[in-house]
Amino acid sequence: MPTRIFPPSSRFWRVAPRLAAATAVVLIAAAIAAAFFIERAYTDQKQREVSVSAGILASTVTAALVFDDVSAAREYVEALAANPEILSAAVYDETGALFASYARTSDSRPPATAGLALIAVGGDRVAVSVPVRHEGKVIGTVNLLSTIEPLASRLPRYALILLLTLMAAAVVAVLGAAQSALAHVNEELRERARQLQDQIVEREKAEDALRQIQKMETIGQLTGGVAHDFNNLLTIIIGNLDRLERRIDAKADAAELKKVAKFARIGADRAATLTKSLLAFSRRQPLDPKPLDANKLVSNMSDLLRRTLGEHITVQMVGGAGLWRTQADPNQLENAILNLAVNARDAMPEGGRLTIETANAYFDPHHAAQAEVEPGQYIVIAVTDTGGGMTKEVAAQAFEPFFTTKDTSHGTGLGLSQVYGFVKQSGGHVQIYTELGQGTTVKIYLPRLTAEPEAEEVETAPDSVEGRHETILLVEDDPGVRENSAMMLQELGYRVIGASTGAETLQTLERNRQVALLFTDVGLPGSMNGRQLADEVRRRRPELPVLFTTGYARNAIVHDGRLDPGVHLVTKPFSYADLSTALRNLLEARADRTAEARKP
Amino acid sequence: MLSVLLSPVVSRAEDASLEYAVKATFLYKLGPFVTWPAHAFETPTGPVNLCVVGRDSFGATLDQAVAGQVIGTRSIAVWRLAAVDRGRACHILYVGTNDPRLAAEVLDAVGGTPTLTVTDGIRDARAKGVVNFVIVASRVRFEIDDHAAAQGGLEISSKVLSLAVAVRPRS
Ligand SMILES: Nc1ncnc2c1ncn2[C@@H]1O[C@H](COP(=O)(O)OP(=O)(O)OP(=O)(O)O)[C@@H](O)[C@H]1O
Ligand SMILES: [Mg+2]
């Protein structure tokens, strides 16, 4: 989900520019209104002042009008000339005729009769007309024309108001414009973010497609490799079986037959190893992890390693002090170390030194995330050689199955993939450190074992691995495999009852109380798999031991590549020895328990 | 305009009738500018007595001029007297003589009463009434003796005082 870079509250900021413009307009309008109001107030005030002057003149001129004293009236009128604002003053008698007047300028001369229209007033002039009353009668009129302070001298005041207002409006407008610009930039950014988002989606699609192609390539490589190797091995097996049949027909002697059978067997063993490696890489091999001490495991291998590596390679073991215990399948771990040692040997054809070190390690959350493991405590097993090292390209592909730089007779390209699959399946991590011409270190990290499980029953090897005619209930859906297993069991000295489904097994069990052990495949057709069948059988006969077999671990009894506790398993393909040991262990343990139970 | 032309300008021809017409109007027009003491009238609504003593140069002009005129709420009554008589309360008394001796006698007769005495063209200061008509620049004007007015208990409006050619102040 793309992150929202811009919060929805930005709606306010989108209307802000319009708001600013409106504010500026309102400000200017308010300033004009204020100026207009001040102007009106000023002219009103002037009008009142002139009216008072006119009133005074009207009352003082009364007697002059009454007694027709023009010169006295003129004196009063001219007395107003002392006031520079009075432009003209006029007194009219009762008939409206001009009685006395004064005019400062020719254009302000009052009209001859009061009845005529007054001088045009406006702008910077104020005219007032006041009646002269005497004894309750109007005996004349007084007209005054006054200048008001000229607009020119008032303008600076208004200009100041206007200037301040304009400045305020400008500030608001600039803020608004800035906001609008910001909103624009925001919009652009949002658009960019959208485009980027689209690009990311496109890119992810392309990467997915690429990954798919790579996966197909790998699968192709894998299946091609498997087919190739299997064909080689099958050629060996079939060829030798053919030869065997022919020699039997030719009644060849036993030693001859045995030799041919041995060749067939070698091919088959190699095929089994091949599938094991494949399963290890695919992390589908059934692991049987046990608590172990890596120091002990490594030192137990020293003989084997020295023999494998030859005399011109020195082997050095550095066991870390106070090494924590870990939990892993010991056979697979040995396999992994052996694979690394073989690689080291191949890298040092002229000889050199192999060092195996163990130590405690810690993954902090950052490095844990990089290595795709849980952060915490680990043990590390580092296998170092003084060989030729790898190029970056080789190191990058080294874990891939069937990737090899060796010729076909030497390498299959499955060594490191076994290491990788096993370590990952065990909750650990594996890392290559290499420098061309210097050498290589491969580090295996395995999680520290914290809670030690209760010591498992030590399964002592039985004296005799032969059967004692106990009845084994064999459940296998593949008739060929069932036939083969039945033959093996009979040869080992057991009696066998076969079944192919869960339902059939339960019926058979009802009829045959003498069944001593259930040997079942995990993958069964129908509504019941091997695990469910075992549970059902235990419900009916709790003491009956169960041995599972499977060739593939992603199933009911193996979770996360680990066996459930108390589950006993022999993996396909199994040998006579594998099978007889597993059966004897289970049957002896049961015999011990029943003996124990019978004690008083 | 007509009024201006007909205003009481005394023509070169010494139109005596026009001059006296002006003086007749002045006699009653003075009234509103004068305040008499309350005891000067017998009743609150009683008329203002306008008396003419001595030579009567007005004739019917005076009666026509005051006809229908009022001073405040009071009407005007015109009296022509042979001699001043203390018993008759004259509020305005026109003394029709050029003789200062005669005029002074009349003034003495009403001295100390609330009477607006009006003399006509008297030069002798001792024989001038409260108001004394004079001709200045062919116009009828007046002098006012506010001192004498005060003695009779009269108040004369400053508006008229300001029009007077000469004023003898109260104190
Ligand atoms: N210690 C090493 N030094 C140099 N190169 C190495 C080393 N380990 C592995 N490689 C390179 O990685 C490749 C893959 O190794 P891997 O073990 O998976 O296969 P292989 O050794 O070629 O064949 P196999 O192990 O199946 O016999 C090798 O072919 C080699 O080129
Ligand atoms: Mg290898």
mmCIF file of N, CA, C and O and ligand atoms in Angstrom, chain A residues 339 342-343 346 406 415-416, ligand 2:
data_model
loop_
_atom_site.group_PDB
_atom_site.id
_atom_site.type_symbol
_atom_site.label_atom_id
_atom_site.label_comp_id
_atom_site.label_asym_id
_atom_site.label_seq_id
_atom_site.Cartn_x
_atom_site.Cartn_y
_atom_site.Cartn_z
ATOM 1 N N ASN A 339 31.026 -32.631 2.828
ATOM 2 C CA ASN A 339 30.886 -31.950 1.543
ATOM 3 C C ASN A 339 31.816 -30.741 1.461
ATOM 4 O O ASN A 339 32.455 -30.504 0.429
ATOM 5 N N VAL A 342 35.407 -31.902 1.117
ATOM 6 C CA VAL A 342 35.696 -32.387 -0.236
ATOM 7 C C VAL A 342 35.906 -31.204 -1.173
ATOM 8 O O VAL A 342 36.827 -31.196 -2.000
ATOM 9 N N ASN A 343 35.036 -30.208 -1.053
ATOM 10 C CA ASN A 343 35.204 -28.989 -1.858
ATOM 11 C C ASN A 343 36.571 -28.358 -1.600
ATOM 12 O O ASN A 343 37.246 -27.903 -2.533
ATOM 13 N N ASP A 346 39.208 -30.285 -3.323
ATOM 14 C CA ASP A 346 39.202 -30.013 -4.759
ATOM 15 C C ASP A 346 39.821 -28.648 -5.054
ATOM 16 O O ASP A 346 40.364 -28.437 -6.143
ATOM 17 N N LYS A 406 33.327 -28.128 -12.051
ATOM 18 C CA LYS A 406 34.185 -29.311 -12.209
ATOM 19 C C LYS A 406 33.659 -30.162 -13.360
ATOM 20 O O LYS A 406 32.467 -30.101 -13.683
ATOM 21 N N GLY A 415 26.854 -30.697 -3.746
ATOM 22 C CA GLY A 415 27.478 -30.642 -2.421
ATOM 23 C C GLY A 415 26.988 -29.460 -1.601
ATOM 24 O O GLY A 415 26.424 -29.628 -0.514
ATOM 25 N N LEU A 416 27.203 -28.272 -2.125
ATOM 26 C CA LEU A 416 26.823 -27.071 -1.357
ATOM 27 C C LEU A 416 25.311 -26.933 -1.235
ATOM 28 O O LEU A 416 24.812 -26.379 -0.261
HETATM 29 MG MG MG C 2 31.369 -30.446 -3.743
#
